[in-house]
mmCIF file with all atom_site columns, C-alpha atoms in Angstrom:
data_model
loop_
_atom_site.group_PDB
_atom_site.id
_atom_site.type_symbol
_atom_site.label_atom_id
_atom_site.label_alt_id
_atom_site.label_comp_id
_atom_site.label_asym_id
_atom_site.label_entity_id
_atom_site.label_seq_id
_atom_site.pdbx_PDB_ins_code
_atom_site.Cartn_x
_atom_site.Cartn_y
_atom_site.Cartn_z
_atom_site.occupancy
_atom_site.B_iso_or_equiv
_atom_site.pdbx_formal_charge
_atom_site.auth_seq_id
_atom_site.auth_comp_id
_atom_site.auth_asym_id
_atom_site.auth_atom_id
_atom_site.pdbx_PDB_model_num
ATOM 1   C CA . MET D 1 1   ? 33.546  4.988   -49.370 1.00 46.00 ? 208 MET D CA 1
ATOM 2   C CA . SER D 1 2   ? 36.405  3.220   -47.804 1.00 48.00 ? 209 SER D CA 1
ATOM 3   C CA . TRP D 1 3   ? 37.982  1.824   -50.888 1.00 50.00 ? 210 TRP D CA 1
ATOM 4   C CA . MET D 1 4   ? 41.300  3.358   -52.474 1.00 51.00 ? 211 MET D CA 1
ATOM 5   C CA . LEU D 1 5   ? 41.538  4.110   -56.027 1.00 52.00 ? 212 LEU D CA 1
ATOM 6   C CA . PRO D 1 6   ? 43.263  1.221   -58.039 1.00 48.00 ? 213 PRO D CA 1
ATOM 7   C CA . PHE D 1 7   ? 46.135  3.299   -59.693 1.00 46.00 ? 214 PHE D CA 1
ATOM 8   C CA . PHE D 1 8   ? 48.131  0.280   -60.372 1.00 41.00 ? 215 PHE D CA 1
ATOM 9   C CA . GLY D 1 9   ? 45.566  -2.544  -60.714 1.00 40.00 ? 216 GLY D CA 1
ATOM 10  C CA . GLY D 1 10  ? 46.571  -4.295  -63.757 1.00 40.00 ? 217 GLY D CA 1
ATOM 11  C CA . ASN D 1 11  ? 48.827  -4.641  -67.205 1.00 41.00 ? 218 ASN D CA 1
ATOM 12  C CA . GLN D 1 12  ? 46.318  -2.518  -68.976 1.00 39.00 ? 219 GLN D CA 1
ATOM 13  C CA . GLN D 1 13  ? 47.388  0.823   -67.081 1.00 40.00 ? 220 GLN D CA 1
ATOM 14  C CA . GLN D 1 14  ? 50.822  -0.086  -67.796 1.00 40.00 ? 221 GLN D CA 1
ATOM 15  C CA . GLN D 1 15  ? 50.246  -0.543  -71.523 1.00 41.00 ? 222 GLN D CA 1
ATOM 16  C CA . ALA D 1 16  ? 48.248  3.004   -71.758 1.00 40.00 ? 223 ALA D CA 1
ATOM 17  C CA . HIS D 1 17  ? 51.098  4.716   -69.838 1.00 42.00 ? 224 HIS D CA 1
ATOM 18  C CA . PRO D 1 18  ? 54.367  3.178   -70.532 1.00 43.00 ? 225 PRO D CA 1
ATOM 19  C CA . ASN D 1 19  ? 56.168  5.844   -68.539 1.00 42.00 ? 226 ASN D CA 1
ATOM 20  C CA . LEU D 1 20  ? 54.359  5.156   -65.339 1.00 41.00 ? 227 LEU D CA 1
ATOM 21  C CA . GLN D 1 21  ? 57.212  3.301   -63.731 1.00 42.00 ? 228 GLN D CA 1
ATOM 22  C CA . GLU D 1 22  ? 58.952  6.481   -63.572 1.00 44.00 ? 229 GLU D CA 1
ATOM 23  C CA . ILE D 1 23  ? 56.618  7.933   -61.329 1.00 42.00 ? 230 ILE D CA 1
ATOM 24  C CA . PRO D 1 24  ? 58.369  8.142   -57.682 1.00 44.00 ? 231 PRO D CA 1
ATOM 25  C CA . THR D 1 25  ? 56.921  5.986   -55.022 1.00 41.00 ? 232 THR D CA 1
ATOM 26  C CA . GLN D 1 26  ? 58.018  8.240   -52.253 1.00 43.00 ? 233 GLN D CA 1
ATOM 27  C CA . SER D 1 27  ? 54.740  9.862   -51.353 1.00 42.00 ? 234 SER D CA 1
ATOM 28  C CA . TRP D 1 28  ? 52.450  10.244  -48.734 1.00 42.00 ? 235 TRP D CA 1
ATOM 29  C CA . TYR D 1 29  ? 50.259  7.321   -49.715 1.00 43.00 ? 236 TYR D CA 1
ATOM 30  C CA . PRO D 1 30  ? 50.763  4.014   -47.748 1.00 44.00 ? 237 PRO D CA 1
ATOM 31  C CA . SER D 1 31  ? 53.527  1.521   -49.439 1.00 45.00 ? 238 SER D CA 1
ATOM 32  C CA . SER D 1 32  ? 50.660  -1.174  -49.421 1.00 40.00 ? 239 SER D CA 1
ATOM 33  C CA . VAL D 1 33  ? 48.517  1.268   -52.004 1.00 41.00 ? 240 VAL D CA 1
ATOM 34  C CA . VAL D 1 34  ? 51.698  1.853   -54.101 1.00 42.00 ? 241 VAL D CA 1
ATOM 35  C CA . SER D 1 35  ? 52.892  -1.543  -54.646 1.00 43.00 ? 242 SER D CA 1
ATOM 36  C CA . SER D 1 36  ? 49.552  -3.077  -54.713 1.00 40.00 ? 243 SER D CA 1
ATOM 37  C CA . SER D 1 37  ? 49.885  -4.148  -58.221 1.00 40.00 ? 244 SER D CA 1
ATOM 38  C CA . SER D 1 38  ? 53.239  -5.622  -57.773 1.00 40.00 ? 245 SER D CA 1
ATOM 39  C CA . ARG D 1 39  ? 52.563  -7.678  -54.974 1.00 40.00 ? 246 ARG D CA 1
ATOM 40  C CA . PRO D 1 40  ? 48.626  -8.378  -54.584 1.00 40.00 ? 247 PRO D CA 1
ATOM 41  C CA . THR D 1 41  ? 47.864  -9.317  -50.794 1.00 41.00 ? 248 THR D CA 1
ATOM 42  C CA . THR D 1 42  ? 45.580  -12.027 -50.012 1.00 40.00 ? 249 THR D CA 1
ATOM 43  C CA . PRO D 1 43  ? 43.712  -13.050 -46.726 1.00 39.00 ? 250 PRO D CA 1
ATOM 44  C CA . ALA D 1 44  ? 46.648  -15.413 -45.732 1.00 40.00 ? 251 ALA D CA 1
ATOM 45  C CA . SER D 1 45  ? 49.527  -12.765 -45.717 1.00 39.00 ? 252 SER D CA 1
ATOM 46  C CA . SER D 1 46  ? 52.731  -13.182 -43.731 1.00 39.00 ? 253 SER D CA 1
ATOM 47  C CA . SER D 1 47  ? 51.019  -11.336 -40.739 1.00 39.00 ? 254 SER D CA 1
ATOM 48  C CA . GLY D 1 48  ? 47.976  -13.622 -40.798 1.00 40.00 ? 255 GLY D CA 1
ATOM 49  C CA . VAL D 1 49  ? 45.337  -11.028 -40.589 1.00 39.00 ? 256 VAL D CA 1
ATOM 50  C CA . SER D 1 50  ? 43.064  -10.121 -43.556 1.00 43.00 ? 257 SER D CA 1
ATOM 51  C CA . THR D 1 51  ? 41.785  -6.767  -44.319 1.00 43.00 ? 258 THR D CA 1
ATOM 52  C CA . HIS D 1 52  ? 37.949  -5.967  -44.218 1.00 45.00 ? 259 HIS D CA 1
ATOM 53  C CA . HIS D 1 53  ? 37.900  -2.658  -46.429 1.00 50.00 ? 260 HIS D CA 1
ATOM 54  C CA . ALA D 1 54  ? 34.902  -2.604  -48.932 1.00 58.00 ? 261 ALA D CA 1
ATOM 55  C CA . GLN D 1 55  ? 36.011  -3.581  -52.271 1.00 66.00 ? 262 GLN D CA 1
ATOM 56  C CA . PRO D 1 56  ? 34.565  -1.887  -55.318 1.00 66.00 ? 263 PRO D CA 1
ATOM 57  C CA . SER D 1 57  ? 32.466  -3.745  -57.842 1.00 74.00 ? 264 SER D CA 1
ATOM 58  C CA . PRO D 1 58  ? 33.969  -4.714  -60.963 1.00 76.00 ? 265 PRO D CA 1
ATOM 59  C CA . ALA D 1 59  ? 31.793  -2.060  -62.669 1.00 70.00 ? 266 ALA D CA 1
ATOM 60  C CA . GLU D 1 60  ? 32.995  0.718   -60.405 1.00 71.00 ? 267 GLU D CA 1
ATOM 61  C CA . ALA D 1 61  ? 36.574  -0.276  -60.652 1.00 74.00 ? 268 ALA D CA 1
ATOM 62  C CA . ALA D 1 62  ? 36.316  -0.148  -64.553 1.00 75.00 ? 269 ALA D CA 1
ATOM 63  C CA . GLY D 1 63  ? 34.568  3.137   -64.051 1.00 72.00 ? 270 GLY D CA 1
ATOM 64  C CA . VAL D 1 64  ? 37.829  4.266   -62.240 1.00 76.00 ? 271 VAL D CA 1
ATOM 65  C CA . ILE D 1 65  ? 40.275  2.444   -64.417 1.00 79.00 ? 272 ILE D CA 1
ATOM 66  C CA . ALA D 1 66  ? 38.590  4.502   -67.365 1.00 75.00 ? 273 ALA D CA 1
ATOM 67  C CA . CYS D 1 67  ? 38.754  7.901   -65.689 1.00 76.00 ? 274 CYS D CA 1
ATOM 68  C CA . LEU D 1 68  ? 42.604  7.126   -64.846 1.00 79.00 ? 275 LEU D CA 1
ATOM 69  C CA . LYS D 1 69  ? 43.284  6.152   -68.445 1.00 76.00 ? 276 LYS D CA 1
ATOM 70  C CA . GLU D 1 70  ? 42.399  9.558   -69.562 1.00 76.00 ? 277 GLU D CA 1
ATOM 71  C CA . LYS D 1 71  ? 44.902  11.141  -67.682 1.00 77.00 ? 278 LYS D CA 1
ATOM 72  C CA . SER D 1 72  ? 48.591  11.891  -68.601 1.00 83.00 ? 279 SER D CA 1
ATOM 73  C CA . VAL D 1 73  ? 51.593  10.665  -66.680 1.00 84.00 ? 280 VAL D CA 1
ATOM 74  C CA . ASP D 1 74  ? 51.959  13.911  -65.014 1.00 83.00 ? 281 ASP D CA 1
ATOM 75  C CA . GLU D 1 75  ? 48.505  14.169  -63.964 1.00 81.00 ? 282 GLU D CA 1
ATOM 76  C CA . LEU D 1 76  ? 48.939  10.625  -62.497 1.00 83.00 ? 283 LEU D CA 1
ATOM 77  C CA . ARG D 1 77  ? 52.233  11.697  -60.738 1.00 84.00 ? 284 ARG D CA 1
ATOM 78  C CA . LYS D 1 78  ? 49.877  14.462  -59.299 1.00 83.00 ? 285 LYS D CA 1
ATOM 79  C CA . LEU D 1 79  ? 47.560  12.465  -57.717 1.00 81.00 ? 286 LEU D CA 1
ATOM 80  C CA . LEU D 1 80  ? 49.794  10.281  -56.584 1.00 84.00 ? 287 LEU D CA 1
ATOM 81  C CA . ASN D 1 81  ? 51.859  12.846  -54.747 1.00 87.00 ? 288 ASN D CA 1
ATOM 82  C CA . ASP D 1 82  ? 49.312  15.769  -54.148 1.00 86.00 ? 289 ASP D CA 1
ATOM 83  C CA . LYS D 1 83  ? 47.110  14.978  -51.680 1.00 89.00 ? 290 LYS D CA 1
ATOM 84  C CA . GLU D 1 84  ? 44.588  17.538  -52.397 1.00 88.00 ? 291 GLU D CA 1
ATOM 85  C CA . ALA D 1 85  ? 44.600  16.668  -56.159 1.00 84.00 ? 292 ALA D CA 1
ATOM 86  C CA . TYR D 1 86  ? 43.941  13.028  -54.832 1.00 85.00 ? 293 TYR D CA 1
ATOM 87  C CA . ASN D 1 87  ? 41.132  14.031  -52.757 1.00 86.00 ? 294 ASN D CA 1
ATOM 88  C CA . ALA D 1 88  ? 39.461  16.648  -55.461 1.00 85.00 ? 295 ALA D CA 1
ATOM 89  C CA . PHE D 1 89  ? 39.836  13.550  -58.112 1.00 82.00 ? 296 PHE D CA 1
ATOM 90  C CA . PHE D 1 90  ? 38.374  11.147  -55.542 1.00 84.00 ? 297 PHE D CA 1
ATOM 91  C CA . ASN D 1 91  ? 35.177  13.250  -54.647 1.00 84.00 ? 298 ASN D CA 1
ATOM 92  C CA . SER D 1 92  ? 34.771  13.885  -58.396 1.00 83.00 ? 299 SER D CA 1
ATOM 93  C CA . LEU D 1 93  ? 33.924  10.102  -58.803 1.00 82.00 ? 300 LEU D CA 1
ATOM 94  C CA . GLU D 1 94  ? 30.301  9.207   -59.329 1.00 82.00 ? 301 GLU D CA 1
ATOM 95  C CA . GLN D 1 95  ? 30.156  6.513   -56.742 1.00 82.00 ? 302 GLN D CA 1
ATOM 96  C CA . VAL D 1 96  ? 31.835  8.733   -54.054 1.00 84.00 ? 303 VAL D CA 1
ATOM 97  C CA . LYS D 1 97  ? 29.088  11.511  -55.082 1.00 86.00 ? 304 LYS D CA 1
ATOM 98  C CA . ILE D 1 98  ? 26.397  9.271   -54.850 1.00 86.00 ? 305 ILE D CA 1
ATOM 99  C CA . GLN D 1 99  ? 27.651  8.221   -51.064 1.00 86.00 ? 306 GLN D CA 1
ATOM 100 C CA . ASN D 1 100 ? 28.334  11.776  -50.382 1.00 87.00 ? 307 ASN D CA 1
ATOM 101 C CA . ASN D 1 101 ? 24.600  12.590  -51.328 1.00 90.00 ? 308 ASN D CA 1
ATOM 102 C CA . LEU D 1 102 ? 23.539  10.000  -49.239 1.00 92.00 ? 309 LEU D CA 1
ATOM 103 C CA . ARG D 1 103 ? 25.352  11.006  -46.259 1.00 91.00 ? 310 ARG D CA 1
ATOM 104 C CA . ASP D 1 104 ? 24.070  14.457  -46.588 1.00 91.00 ? 311 ASP D CA 1
ATOM 105 C CA . GLU D 1 105 ? 20.490  13.624  -46.888 1.00 93.00 ? 312 GLU D CA 1
ATOM 106 C CA . LEU D 1 106 ? 20.754  11.342  -43.754 1.00 94.00 ? 313 LEU D CA 1
ATOM 107 C CA . ARG D 1 107 ? 22.447  14.059  -41.991 1.00 93.00 ? 314 ARG D CA 1
ATOM 108 C CA . LYS D 1 108 ? 19.715  16.517  -42.807 1.00 93.00 ? 315 LYS D CA 1
ATOM 109 C CA . GLU D 1 109 ? 17.141  13.847  -41.790 1.00 94.00 ? 316 GLU D CA 1
ATOM 110 C CA . THR D 1 110 ? 18.870  13.515  -38.514 1.00 94.00 ? 317 THR D CA 1
ATOM 111 C CA . VAL D 1 111 ? 19.211  17.289  -37.891 1.00 93.00 ? 318 VAL D CA 1
ATOM 112 C CA . GLN D 1 112 ? 15.431  17.654  -38.919 1.00 93.00 ? 319 GLN D CA 1
ATOM 113 C CA . LEU D 1 113 ? 14.287  14.898  -36.280 1.00 91.00 ? 320 LEU D CA 1
ATOM 114 C CA . ALA D 1 114 ? 16.567  16.380  -33.643 1.00 91.00 ? 321 ALA D CA 1
ATOM 115 C CA . LYS D 1 115 ? 15.138  20.017  -34.245 1.00 91.00 ? 322 LYS D CA 1
ATOM 116 C CA . GLU D 1 116 ? 11.261  18.321  -34.107 1.00 90.00 ? 323 GLU D CA 1
ATOM 117 C CA . ASN D 1 117 ? 12.114  16.686  -30.965 1.00 88.00 ? 324 ASN D CA 1
ATOM 118 C CA . LEU D 1 118 ? 13.540  19.878  -29.470 1.00 89.00 ? 325 LEU D CA 1
ATOM 119 C CA . GLU D 1 119 ? 10.491  21.647  -30.347 1.00 90.00 ? 326 GLU D CA 1
ATOM 120 C CA . LYS D 1 120 ? 8.218   18.901  -28.958 1.00 89.00 ? 327 LYS D CA 1
ATOM 121 C CA . GLU D 1 121 ? 10.158  18.813  -25.712 1.00 88.00 ? 328 GLU D CA 1
ATOM 122 C CA . PRO D 1 122 ? 8.189   21.707  -23.951 1.00 90.00 ? 329 PRO D CA 1
ATOM 123 C CA . GLN D 1 123 ? 4.807   19.894  -25.022 1.00 90.00 ? 330 GLN D CA 1
ATOM 124 C CA . ILE D 1 124 ? 6.047   16.678  -23.593 1.00 89.00 ? 331 ILE D CA 1
ATOM 125 C CA . LEU D 1 125 ? 7.180   18.150  -20.335 1.00 90.00 ? 332 LEU D CA 1
ATOM 126 C CA . GLU D 1 126 ? 3.931   19.798  -20.028 1.00 92.00 ? 333 GLU D CA 1
ATOM 127 C CA . LEU D 1 127 ? 1.962   16.650  -20.844 1.00 91.00 ? 334 LEU D CA 1
ATOM 128 C CA . ARG D 1 128 ? 4.379   14.742  -18.291 1.00 90.00 ? 335 ARG D CA 1
ATOM 129 C CA . ASN D 1 129 ? 3.588   17.332  -15.526 1.00 91.00 ? 336 ASN D CA 1
ATOM 130 C CA . GLN D 1 130 ? -0.150  16.850  -16.455 1.00 90.00 ? 337 GLN D CA 1
ATOM 131 C CA . CYS D 1 131 ? 0.264   13.183  -16.061 1.00 89.00 ? 338 CYS D CA 1
ATOM 132 C CA . THR D 1 132 ? 2.091   13.357  -12.809 1.00 89.00 ? 339 THR D CA 1
ATOM 133 C CA . ILE D 1 133 ? -0.837  15.643  -11.114 1.00 90.00 ? 340 ILE D CA 1
ATOM 134 C CA . ILE D 1 134 ? -3.422  13.803  -12.773 1.00 88.00 ? 341 ILE D CA 1
ATOM 135 C CA . ARG D 1 135 ? -2.096  10.423  -11.186 1.00 85.00 ? 342 ARG D CA 1
ATOM 136 C CA . THR D 1 136 ? -1.295  11.998  -7.830  1.00 87.00 ? 343 THR D CA 1
ATOM 137 C CA . THR D 1 137 ? -4.847  13.497  -7.099  1.00 88.00 ? 344 THR D CA 1
ATOM 138 C CA . GLU D 1 138 ? -6.285  10.342  -8.328  1.00 87.00 ? 345 GLU D CA 1
ATOM 139 C CA . LEU D 1 139 ? -4.309  8.403   -6.393  1.00 86.00 ? 346 LEU D CA 1
ATOM 140 C CA . ALA D 1 140 ? -4.914  10.428  -3.466  1.00 88.00 ? 347 ALA D CA 1
ATOM 141 C CA . ALA D 1 141 ? -8.858  10.052  -4.116  1.00 89.00 ? 348 ALA D CA 1
ATOM 142 C CA . ALA D 1 142 ? -8.153  6.400   -4.607  1.00 89.00 ? 349 ALA D CA 1
ATOM 143 C CA . GLN D 1 143 ? -6.677  5.829   -1.333  1.00 89.00 ? 350 GLN D CA 1
ATOM 144 C CA . GLU D 1 144 ? -9.301  7.965   0.657   1.00 91.00 ? 351 GLU D CA 1
ATOM 145 C CA . LYS D 1 145 ? -12.054 5.771   -0.816  1.00 92.00 ? 352 LYS D CA 1
ATOM 146 C CA . LEU D 1 146 ? -10.211 2.780   -0.027  1.00 92.00 ? 353 LEU D CA 1
ATOM 147 C CA . ALA D 1 147 ? -9.772  3.846   3.856   1.00 93.00 ? 354 ALA D CA 1
ATOM 148 C CA . GLU D 1 148 ? -13.379 4.886   3.766   1.00 93.00 ? 355 GLU D CA 1
ATOM 149 C CA . LEU D 1 149 ? -14.338 1.352   2.381   1.00 94.00 ? 356 LEU D CA 1
ATOM 150 C CA . GLU D 1 150 ? -12.059 -0.550  4.836   1.00 93.00 ? 357 GLU D CA 1
ATOM 151 C CA . THR D 1 151 ? -13.817 1.392   7.927   1.00 92.00 ? 358 THR D CA 1
ATOM 152 C CA . GLN D 1 152 ? -16.964 0.176   6.239   1.00 91.00 ? 359 GLN D CA 1
ATOM 153 C CA . LYS D 1 153 ? -15.700 -3.311  6.045   1.00 89.00 ? 360 LYS D CA 1
ATOM 154 C CA . GLU D 1 154 ? -14.621 -3.623  9.553   1.00 88.00 ? 361 GLU D CA 1
ATOM 155 C CA . GLU D 1 155 ? -18.028 -2.007  10.756  1.00 86.00 ? 362 GLU D CA 1
ATOM 156 C CA . THR D 1 156 ? -19.961 -4.334  8.865   1.00 85.00 ? 363 THR D CA 1
ATOM 157 C CA . LEU D 1 157 ? -17.794 -7.363  10.029  1.00 82.00 ? 364 LEU D CA 1
ATOM 158 C CA . LYS D 1 158 ? -18.410 -6.445  13.751  1.00 81.00 ? 365 LYS D CA 1
ATOM 159 C CA . THR D 1 159 ? -21.903 -5.849  13.175  1.00 80.00 ? 366 THR D CA 1
ATOM 160 C CA . TYR D 1 160 ? -22.151 -9.417  11.374  1.00 79.00 ? 367 TYR D CA 1
ATOM 161 C CA . SER D 1 161 ? -19.534 -11.274 13.093  1.00 79.00 ? 368 SER D CA 1
ATOM 162 C CA . PRO D 1 162 ? -20.845 -14.794 14.869  1.00 80.00 ? 369 PRO D CA 1
ATOM 163 C CA . SER D 1 163 ? -20.283 -13.455 18.669  1.00 81.00 ? 370 SER D CA 1
ATOM 164 C CA . VAL D 1 164 ? -22.530 -10.372 17.951  1.00 82.00 ? 371 VAL D CA 1
ATOM 165 C CA . LEU D 1 165 ? -25.162 -12.402 15.938  1.00 82.00 ? 372 LEU D CA 1
ATOM 166 C CA . LEU D 1 166 ? -25.233 -14.495 18.995  1.00 85.00 ? 373 LEU D CA 1
ATOM 167 C CA . GLN D 1 167 ? -25.588 -11.750 21.419  1.00 86.00 ? 374 GLN D CA 1
ATOM 168 C CA . LYS D 1 168 ? -28.557 -10.578 19.257  1.00 87.00 ? 375 LYS D CA 1
ATOM 169 C CA . LEU D 1 169 ? -30.023 -13.679 19.131  1.00 86.00 ? 376 LEU D CA 1
ATOM 170 C CA . HIS D 1 170 ? -29.787 -14.416 22.788  1.00 87.00 ? 377 HIS D CA 1
ATOM 171 C CA . ALA D 1 171 ? -30.992 -10.776 23.569  1.00 89.00 ? 378 ALA D CA 1
ATOM 172 C CA . ALA D 1 172 ? -34.268 -11.657 21.072  1.00 89.00 ? 379 ALA D CA 1
ATOM 173 C CA . MET D 1 173 ? -35.003 -14.678 23.094  1.00 89.00 ? 380 MET D CA 1
ATOM 174 C CA . ILE D 1 174 ? -34.734 -12.941 26.299  1.00 90.00 ? 381 ILE D CA 1
ATOM 175 C CA . LYS D 1 175 ? -37.210 -10.396 24.907  1.00 90.00 ? 382 LYS D CA 1
ATOM 176 C CA . VAL D 1 176 ? -39.656 -13.058 23.729  1.00 89.00 ? 383 VAL D CA 1
ATOM 177 C CA . GLU D 1 177 ? -39.276 -14.824 27.049  1.00 89.00 ? 384 GLU D CA 1
ATOM 178 C CA . GLU D 1 178 ? -40.165 -11.721 28.765  1.00 90.00 ? 385 GLU D CA 1
ATOM 179 C CA . GLU D 1 179 ? -43.341 -10.912 26.586  1.00 89.00 ? 386 GLU D CA 1
ATOM 180 C CA . SER D 1 180 ? -44.297 -14.361 27.206  1.00 89.00 ? 387 SER D CA 1
ATOM 181 C CA . GLU D 1 181 ? -44.109 -14.143 30.847  1.00 89.00 ? 388 GLU D CA 1
ATOM 182 C CA . ALA D 1 182 ? -46.011 -10.933 30.630  1.00 90.00 ? 389 ALA D CA 1
ATOM 183 C CA . LEU D 1 183 ? -48.923 -12.760 28.905  1.00 87.00 ? 390 LEU D CA 1
ATOM 184 C CA . HIS D 1 184 ? -49.148 -15.373 31.311  1.00 88.00 ? 391 HIS D CA 1
ATOM 185 C CA . GLY D 1 185 ? -49.259 -12.677 33.744  1.00 89.00 ? 392 GLY D CA 1
ATOM 186 C CA . GLN D 1 186 ? -52.283 -11.380 32.219  1.00 89.00 ? 393 GLN D CA 1
ATOM 187 C CA . LEU D 1 187 ? -53.866 -14.756 31.919  1.00 87.00 ? 394 LEU D CA 1
ATOM 188 C CA . LEU D 1 188 ? -53.524 -15.082 35.919  1.00 89.00 ? 395 LEU D CA 1
ATOM 189 C CA . VAL D 1 189 ? -55.383 -11.732 36.541  1.00 88.00 ? 396 VAL D CA 1
ATOM 190 C CA . LYS D 1 190 ? -57.759 -12.533 33.787  1.00 86.00 ? 397 LYS D CA 1
ATOM 191 C CA . GLU D 1 191 ? -57.180 -9.708  31.743  1.00 88.00 ? 398 GLU D CA 1
ATOM 192 C CA . ILE D 1 192 ? -57.226 -12.108 28.664  1.00 86.00 ? 399 ILE D CA 1
ATOM 193 C CA . ASP D 1 193 ? -58.923 -15.618 28.237  1.00 89.00 ? 400 ASP D CA 1
ATOM 194 C CA . LEU D 1 194 ? -57.635 -18.664 27.582  1.00 88.00 ? 401 LEU D CA 1
ATOM 195 C CA . ALA D 1 195 ? -58.092 -18.909 23.924  1.00 89.00 ? 402 ALA D CA 1
ATOM 196 C CA . THR D 1 196 ? -56.418 -15.596 23.415  1.00 89.00 ? 403 THR D CA 1
ATOM 197 C CA . PHE D 1 197 ? -53.954 -16.588 25.607  1.00 88.00 ? 404 PHE D CA 1
ATOM 198 C CA . VAL D 1 198 ? -53.126 -19.877 23.717  1.00 90.00 ? 405 VAL D CA 1
ATOM 199 C CA . GLN D 1 199 ? -53.140 -18.003 20.227  1.00 89.00 ? 406 GLN D CA 1
ATOM 200 C CA . LYS D 1 200 ? -50.968 -15.330 21.377  1.00 89.00 ? 407 LYS D CA 1
ATOM 201 C CA . TYR D 1 201 ? -48.591 -17.664 23.600  1.00 88.00 ? 408 TYR D CA 1
ATOM 202 C CA . LYS D 1 202 ? -48.166 -19.721 20.467  1.00 89.00 ? 409 LYS D CA 1
ATOM 203 C CA . LYS D 1 203 ? -47.312 -16.951 18.228  1.00 89.00 ? 410 LYS D CA 1
ATOM 204 C CA . LEU D 1 204 ? -44.506 -15.922 20.733  1.00 87.00 ? 411 LEU D CA 1
ATOM 205 C CA . ARG D 1 205 ? -43.037 -19.499 21.622  1.00 87.00 ? 412 ARG D CA 1
ATOM 206 C CA . ASN D 1 206 ? -42.584 -20.630 17.815  1.00 89.00 ? 413 ASN D CA 1
ATOM 207 C CA . PRO D 1 207 ? -39.942 -18.012 17.059  1.00 86.00 ? 414 PRO D CA 1
ATOM 208 C CA . TYR D 1 208 ? -38.512 -18.347 20.210  1.00 87.00 ? 415 TYR D CA 1
ATOM 209 C CA . HIS D 1 209 ? -37.908 -22.112 20.235  1.00 88.00 ? 416 HIS D CA 1
ATOM 210 C CA . ARG D 1 210 ? -36.562 -21.670 16.560  1.00 88.00 ? 417 ARG D CA 1
ATOM 211 C CA . ARG D 1 211 ? -34.205 -18.845 17.867  1.00 85.00 ? 418 ARG D CA 1
ATOM 212 C CA . ALA D 1 212 ? -33.096 -21.225 20.964  1.00 86.00 ? 419 ALA D CA 1
ATOM 213 C CA . LEU D 1 213 ? -32.344 -24.081 18.525  1.00 87.00 ? 420 LEU D CA 1
ATOM 214 C CA . ILE D 1 214 ? -30.170 -21.957 16.347  1.00 86.00 ? 421 ILE D CA 1
ATOM 215 C CA . HIS D 1 215 ? -28.352 -20.507 19.490  1.00 82.00 ? 422 HIS D CA 1
ATOM 216 C CA . LEU D 1 216 ? -27.774 -24.199 20.822  1.00 85.00 ? 423 LEU D CA 1
ATOM 217 C CA . ALA D 1 217 ? -26.463 -25.222 17.276  1.00 86.00 ? 424 ALA D CA 1
ATOM 218 C CA . ALA D 1 218 ? -24.276 -22.017 17.233  1.00 81.00 ? 425 ALA D CA 1
ATOM 219 C CA . LYS D 1 219 ? -22.808 -22.772 20.623  1.00 80.00 ? 426 LYS D CA 1
ATOM 220 C CA . THR D 1 220 ? -22.406 -26.398 19.830  1.00 83.00 ? 427 THR D CA 1
ATOM 221 C CA . SER D 1 221 ? -20.311 -25.671 16.679  1.00 80.00 ? 428 SER D CA 1
ATOM 222 C CA . GLY D 1 222 ? -17.826 -23.462 18.718  1.00 69.00 ? 429 GLY D CA 1
ATOM 223 C CA . PHE D 1 223 ? -18.797 -20.032 17.534  1.00 61.00 ? 430 PHE D CA 1
#
């Protein structure tokens, strides 16, 4: 807790201990603490800077004042001049005990979380290494597969490129033309009759003319 004990916070304390004025003010406490009752500070002080220390609630202040009322002038003088006595009294207050308990609990939980994190660190490192290995091996396999697919793509593009298709189409036309010439030679030497020649010739020339038209169209289109 960051607030100071209100030793001289009001007229009630002066009435309970009329000899309180005899307590020396030269102590290890700052003069602002000792003279806080006679000169209450306000945010609009001469320095123009207001303090931001947390102030106790009215109930907390009343509890502290009640504890101070039970002490004699000598005890109050000791609290004012003896730092150890002041700290012992301060730490005995219920509000301070609650804050200290909360602080200790938070500290214990923080230490426990830190220990658990340290205990899990080897497991985390192992998992990280496994992830690195898996990622590396899978990446290598994926890159190899990608290279294979790229090769297949290039081969496919070469096989079915317009220029290659035109070459194959032209080769098929030449083959049909050669077969037609051979069939015509058979007719001339009378190896086949006219009816058979016409039937076979039509069967050969139909795909020839179809391929010829496709070849001409492709050449005209700029392929």
